[in-house]
Structures are given as C-alpha cells and as structure tokens.
PDB file of C-alpha atoms in Angstrom:
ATOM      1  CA  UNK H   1     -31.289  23.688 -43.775  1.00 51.00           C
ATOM      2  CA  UNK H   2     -33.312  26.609 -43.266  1.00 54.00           C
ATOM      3  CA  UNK H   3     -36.041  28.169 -45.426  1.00 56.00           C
ATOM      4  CA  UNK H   4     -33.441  30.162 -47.182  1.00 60.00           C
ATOM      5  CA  UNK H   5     -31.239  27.837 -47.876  1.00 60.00           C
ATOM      6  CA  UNK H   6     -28.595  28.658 -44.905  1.00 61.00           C
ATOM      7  CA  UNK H   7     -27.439  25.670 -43.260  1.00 58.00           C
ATOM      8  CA  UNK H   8     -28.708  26.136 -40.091  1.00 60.00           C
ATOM      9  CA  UNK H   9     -26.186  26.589 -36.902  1.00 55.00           C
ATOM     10  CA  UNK H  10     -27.361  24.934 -33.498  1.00 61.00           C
ATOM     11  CA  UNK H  11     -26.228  26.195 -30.473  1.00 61.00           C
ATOM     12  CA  UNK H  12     -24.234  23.594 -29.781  1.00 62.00           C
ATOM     13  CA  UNK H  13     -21.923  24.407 -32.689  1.00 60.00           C
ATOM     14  CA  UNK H  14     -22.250  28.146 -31.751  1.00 61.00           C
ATOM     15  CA  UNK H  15     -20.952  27.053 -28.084  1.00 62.00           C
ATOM     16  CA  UNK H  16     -18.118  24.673 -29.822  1.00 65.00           C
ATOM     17  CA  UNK H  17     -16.947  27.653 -32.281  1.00 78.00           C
ATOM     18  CA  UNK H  18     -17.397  29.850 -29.409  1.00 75.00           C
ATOM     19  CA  UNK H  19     -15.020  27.720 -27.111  1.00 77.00           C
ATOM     20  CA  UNK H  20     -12.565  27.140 -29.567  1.00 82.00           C
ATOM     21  CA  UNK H  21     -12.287  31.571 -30.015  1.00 79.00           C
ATOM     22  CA  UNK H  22     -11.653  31.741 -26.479  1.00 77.00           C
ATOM     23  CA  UNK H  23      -9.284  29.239 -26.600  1.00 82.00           C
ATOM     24  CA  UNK H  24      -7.396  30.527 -29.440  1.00 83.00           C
ATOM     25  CA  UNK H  25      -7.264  34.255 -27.566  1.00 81.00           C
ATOM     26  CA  UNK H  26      -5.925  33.037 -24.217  1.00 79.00           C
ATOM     27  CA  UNK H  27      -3.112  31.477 -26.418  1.00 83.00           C
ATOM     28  CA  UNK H  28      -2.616  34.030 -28.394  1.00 83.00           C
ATOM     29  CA  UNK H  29      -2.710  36.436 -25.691  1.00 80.00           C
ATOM     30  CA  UNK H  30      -0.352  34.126 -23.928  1.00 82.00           C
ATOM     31  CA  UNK H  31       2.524  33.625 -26.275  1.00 85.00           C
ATOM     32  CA  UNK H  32       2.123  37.199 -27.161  1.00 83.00           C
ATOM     33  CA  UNK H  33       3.040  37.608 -23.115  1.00 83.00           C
ATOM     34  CA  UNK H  34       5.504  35.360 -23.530  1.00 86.00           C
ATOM     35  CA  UNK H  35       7.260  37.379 -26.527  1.00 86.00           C
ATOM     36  CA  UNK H  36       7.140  40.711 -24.856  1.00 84.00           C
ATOM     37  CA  UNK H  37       8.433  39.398 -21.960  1.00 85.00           C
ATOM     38  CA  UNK H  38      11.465  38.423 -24.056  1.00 87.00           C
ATOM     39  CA  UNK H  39      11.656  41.415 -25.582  1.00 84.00           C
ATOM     40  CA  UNK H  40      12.570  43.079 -22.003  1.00 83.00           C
ATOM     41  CA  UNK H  41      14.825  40.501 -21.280  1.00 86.00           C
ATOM     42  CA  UNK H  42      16.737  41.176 -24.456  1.00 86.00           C
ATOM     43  CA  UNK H  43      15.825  45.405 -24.061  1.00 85.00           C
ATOM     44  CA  UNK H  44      17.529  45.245 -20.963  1.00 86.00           C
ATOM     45  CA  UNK H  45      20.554  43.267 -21.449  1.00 88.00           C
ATOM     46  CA  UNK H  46      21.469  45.319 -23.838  1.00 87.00           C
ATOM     47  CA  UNK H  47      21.169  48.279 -21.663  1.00 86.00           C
ATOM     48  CA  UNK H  48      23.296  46.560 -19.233  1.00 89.00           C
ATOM     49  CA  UNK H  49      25.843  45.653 -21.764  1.00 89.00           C
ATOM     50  CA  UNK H  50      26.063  49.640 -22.381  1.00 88.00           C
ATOM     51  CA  UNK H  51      26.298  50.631 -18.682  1.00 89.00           C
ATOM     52  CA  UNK H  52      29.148  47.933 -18.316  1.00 89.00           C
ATOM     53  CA  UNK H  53      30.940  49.652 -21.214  1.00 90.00           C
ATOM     54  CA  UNK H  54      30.805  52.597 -19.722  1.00 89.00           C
ATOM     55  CA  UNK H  55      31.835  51.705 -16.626  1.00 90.00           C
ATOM     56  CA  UNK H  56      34.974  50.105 -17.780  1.00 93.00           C
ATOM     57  CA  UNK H  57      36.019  53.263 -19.433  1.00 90.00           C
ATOM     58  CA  UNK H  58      35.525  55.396 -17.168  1.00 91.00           C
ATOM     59  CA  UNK H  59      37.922  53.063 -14.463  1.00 92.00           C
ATOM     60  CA  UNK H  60      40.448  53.036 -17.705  1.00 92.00           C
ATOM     61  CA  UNK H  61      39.727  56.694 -17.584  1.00 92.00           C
ATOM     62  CA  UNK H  62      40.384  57.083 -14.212  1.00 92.00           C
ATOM     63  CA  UNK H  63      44.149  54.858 -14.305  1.00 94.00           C
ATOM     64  CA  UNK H  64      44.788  57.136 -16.866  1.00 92.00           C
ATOM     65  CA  UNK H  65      44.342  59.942 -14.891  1.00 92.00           C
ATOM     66  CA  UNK H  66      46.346  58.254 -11.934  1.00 91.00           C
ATOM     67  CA  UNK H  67      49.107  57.693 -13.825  1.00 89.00           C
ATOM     68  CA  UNK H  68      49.323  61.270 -15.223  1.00 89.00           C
ATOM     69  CA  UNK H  69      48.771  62.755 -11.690  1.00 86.00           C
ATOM     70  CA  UNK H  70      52.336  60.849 -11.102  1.00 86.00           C
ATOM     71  CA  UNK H  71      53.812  61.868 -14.067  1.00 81.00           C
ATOM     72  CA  UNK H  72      52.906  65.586 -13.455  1.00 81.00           C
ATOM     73  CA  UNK H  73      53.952  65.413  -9.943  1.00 75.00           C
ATOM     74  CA  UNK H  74      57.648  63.537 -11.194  1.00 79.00           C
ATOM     75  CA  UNK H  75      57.832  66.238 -13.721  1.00 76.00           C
ATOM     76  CA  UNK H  76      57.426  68.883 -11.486  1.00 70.00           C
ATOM     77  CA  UNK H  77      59.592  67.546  -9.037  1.00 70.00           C
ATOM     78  CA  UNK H  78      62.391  67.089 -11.314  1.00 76.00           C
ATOM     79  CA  UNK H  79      61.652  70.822 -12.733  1.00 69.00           C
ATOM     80  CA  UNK H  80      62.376  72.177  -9.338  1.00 63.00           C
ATOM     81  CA  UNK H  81      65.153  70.375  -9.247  1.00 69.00           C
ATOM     82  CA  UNK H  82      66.804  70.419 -11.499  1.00 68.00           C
ATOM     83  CA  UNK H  83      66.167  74.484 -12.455  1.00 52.00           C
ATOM     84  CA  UNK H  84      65.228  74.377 -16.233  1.00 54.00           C
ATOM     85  CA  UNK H  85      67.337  71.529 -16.898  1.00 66.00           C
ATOM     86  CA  UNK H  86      65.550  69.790 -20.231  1.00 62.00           C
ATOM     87  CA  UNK H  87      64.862  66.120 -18.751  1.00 64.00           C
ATOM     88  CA  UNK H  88      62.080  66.776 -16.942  1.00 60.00           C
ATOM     89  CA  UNK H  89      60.048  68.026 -20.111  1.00 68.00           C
ATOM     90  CA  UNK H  90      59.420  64.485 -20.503  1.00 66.00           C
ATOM     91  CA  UNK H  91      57.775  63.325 -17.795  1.00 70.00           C
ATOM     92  CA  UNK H  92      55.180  66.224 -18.916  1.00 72.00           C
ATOM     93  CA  UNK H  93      55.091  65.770 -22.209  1.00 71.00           C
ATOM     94  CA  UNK H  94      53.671  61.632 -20.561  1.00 70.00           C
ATOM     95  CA  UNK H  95      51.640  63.416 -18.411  1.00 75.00           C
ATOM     96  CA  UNK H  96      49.814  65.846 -20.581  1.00 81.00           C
ATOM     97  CA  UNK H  97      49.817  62.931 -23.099  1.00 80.00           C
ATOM     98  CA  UNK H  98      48.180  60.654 -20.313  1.00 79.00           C
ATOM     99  CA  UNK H  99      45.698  63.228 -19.366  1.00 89.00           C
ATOM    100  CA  UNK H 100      44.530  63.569 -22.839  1.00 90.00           C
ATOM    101  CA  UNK H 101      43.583  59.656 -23.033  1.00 88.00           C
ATOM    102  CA  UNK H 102      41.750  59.979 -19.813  1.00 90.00           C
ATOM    103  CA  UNK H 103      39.491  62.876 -21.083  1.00 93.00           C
ATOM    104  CA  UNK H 104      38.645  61.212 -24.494  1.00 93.00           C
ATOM    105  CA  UNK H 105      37.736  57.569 -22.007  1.00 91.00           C
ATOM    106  CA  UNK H 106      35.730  59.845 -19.503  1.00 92.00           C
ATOM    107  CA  UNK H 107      33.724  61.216 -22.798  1.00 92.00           C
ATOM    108  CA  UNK H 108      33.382  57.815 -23.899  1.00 91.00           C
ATOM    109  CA  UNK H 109      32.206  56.486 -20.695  1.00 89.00           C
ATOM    110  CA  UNK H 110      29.925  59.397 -19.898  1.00 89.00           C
ATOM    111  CA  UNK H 111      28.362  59.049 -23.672  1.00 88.00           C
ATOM    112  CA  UNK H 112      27.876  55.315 -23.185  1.00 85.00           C
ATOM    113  CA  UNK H 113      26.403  55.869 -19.442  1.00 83.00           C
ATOM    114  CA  UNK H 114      23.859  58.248 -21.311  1.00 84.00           C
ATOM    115  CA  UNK H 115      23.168  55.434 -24.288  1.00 80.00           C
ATOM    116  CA  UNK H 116      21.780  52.883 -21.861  1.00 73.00           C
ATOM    117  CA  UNK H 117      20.683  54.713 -18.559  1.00 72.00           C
ATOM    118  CA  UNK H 118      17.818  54.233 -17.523  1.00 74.00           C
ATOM    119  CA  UNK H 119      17.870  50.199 -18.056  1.00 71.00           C
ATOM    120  CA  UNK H 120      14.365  50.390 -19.060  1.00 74.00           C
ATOM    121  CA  UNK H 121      12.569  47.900 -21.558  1.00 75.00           C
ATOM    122  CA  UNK H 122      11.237  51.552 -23.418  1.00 75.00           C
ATOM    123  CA  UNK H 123      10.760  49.034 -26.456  1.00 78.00           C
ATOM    124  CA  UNK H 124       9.180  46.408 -24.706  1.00 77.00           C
ATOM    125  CA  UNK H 125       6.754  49.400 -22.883  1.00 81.00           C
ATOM    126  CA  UNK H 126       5.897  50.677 -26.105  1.00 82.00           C
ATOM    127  CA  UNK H 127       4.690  47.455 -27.322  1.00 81.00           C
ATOM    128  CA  UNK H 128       2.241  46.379 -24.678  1.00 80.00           C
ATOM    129  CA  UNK H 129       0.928  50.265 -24.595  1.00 83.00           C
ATOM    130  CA  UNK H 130      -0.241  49.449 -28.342  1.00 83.00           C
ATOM    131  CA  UNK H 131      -1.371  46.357 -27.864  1.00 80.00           C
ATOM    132  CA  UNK H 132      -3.537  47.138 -25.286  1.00 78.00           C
ATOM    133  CA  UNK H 133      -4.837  49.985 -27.063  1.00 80.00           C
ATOM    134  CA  UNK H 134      -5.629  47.708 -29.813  1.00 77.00           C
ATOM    135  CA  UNK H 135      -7.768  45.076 -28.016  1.00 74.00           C
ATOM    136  CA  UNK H 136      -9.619  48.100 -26.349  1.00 75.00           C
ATOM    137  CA  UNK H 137     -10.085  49.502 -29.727  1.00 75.00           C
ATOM    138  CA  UNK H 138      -9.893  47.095 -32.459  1.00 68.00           C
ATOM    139  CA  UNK H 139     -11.869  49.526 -35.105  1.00 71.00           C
ATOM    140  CA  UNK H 140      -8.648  51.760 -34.909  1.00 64.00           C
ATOM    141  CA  UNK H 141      -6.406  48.488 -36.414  1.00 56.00           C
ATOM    142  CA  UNK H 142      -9.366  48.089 -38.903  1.00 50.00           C
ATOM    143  CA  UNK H 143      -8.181  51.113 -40.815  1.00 50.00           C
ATOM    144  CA  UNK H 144      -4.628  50.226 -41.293  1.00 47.00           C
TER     145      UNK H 144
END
C-alpha cells in the first residue's frame, strides 16, 4: 500500500489491464464489423427484393399492353369492316380496359424501381459514418 492508503498498482498489472483493453477493443471493434457488415447484406437484399418487384410489373405491364395493342388493332379491323356495325365495340371496350391495367402496373413498377434504386446499404453507410466519428471524438458521445 502506499503512503496514502492507495493500493499501489505495478506496472505489471498496468501492462495486464492494459492488454486486456486492447483486447476487448479489437473485439469489440470486430463484431461491431461483423454486424454492419450484416446490416448491408440485409440493406441490400431488400433493395433487390424492390427492384425485382418492379421489374415483374413492369413485364406484366408490358403483356398488358401487348395484348391491348391486339385488341385495338382487332377492333379496328372489325370497325372498318364491318362500317359501324356494334360488335366491334367490344374488342375496344378489352382494349381500352387492357390499356388501363398496363398504366396502373407501369406506375407501380416505376414507383417500386424508385423505392429501391440505387441498391445502396444508405443504412449500413450511415452507421459506420457515426461510428467513426465517435471513436475520433468520443467527448461528443459523452454528452448524450
């Protein structure tokens, strides 16, 4: 013990205790790598996921579209020939019809494109960015 009455720390045991910190940061620091680079992972599959979507609709979409292009050319075919005759109102009532499902799956598919272009891990980003910032400044994370 020392003259005050501290117990009295060799270097030895400041080396040991030292150790052990730097131990206990560089597997910290490691599983804390480990997590983020999960979160990307999981940041970007979902991102994927989204552009899939959206690519599916828009092929729907674009059947759709395919279909009514036949329907409107049947229609008008059977409108020239057969000079106002009332049948062929139904083939472009189906188109029109057709045409309207392939506009609401092309807004779908461009509004999912949007939702998860670019497949970025932002989240992921974020997360290292203030990390970082708090090991070079840990009297900022004092405060909160």
């Amino acid at each position: 013990m020392a003259a005050d009455g501290q117990p009295q720390v060799t270097d030895r045991q400041a080396d040991e205790s030292l150790g052990e910190l730097v131990t206990r940061v560089s597997e910290n620091a490691s599983g804390l790598i480990r997590e983020e680079i999960e979160l990307a992972k999981a940041e970007i599959e979902q991102k994927i996921r989204r552009i899939a979507r959206g690519a599916i609709a828009g092929a729907v979409a674009g059947v759709f579209l395919l279909f009514a292009l036949i329907y409107l050319l049947q229609s008008a075919a059977w409108g020239l020939n057969d000079a106002f005759n009332s049948l062929w109102l139904g083939f472009l009532i189906v188109g029109g019809a057709l045409i309207l499902l392939g506009a609401l799956g092309a807004l779908f598919a461009v509004r999912s494109l949007q939702a998860g272009t670019p497949p970025t891990p932002d989240q992921a980003i974020e997360e290292a960015r203030l990390i970082r910032e708090a090991l070079e400044h840990p009297e900022v994370q004092a405060k909160d």
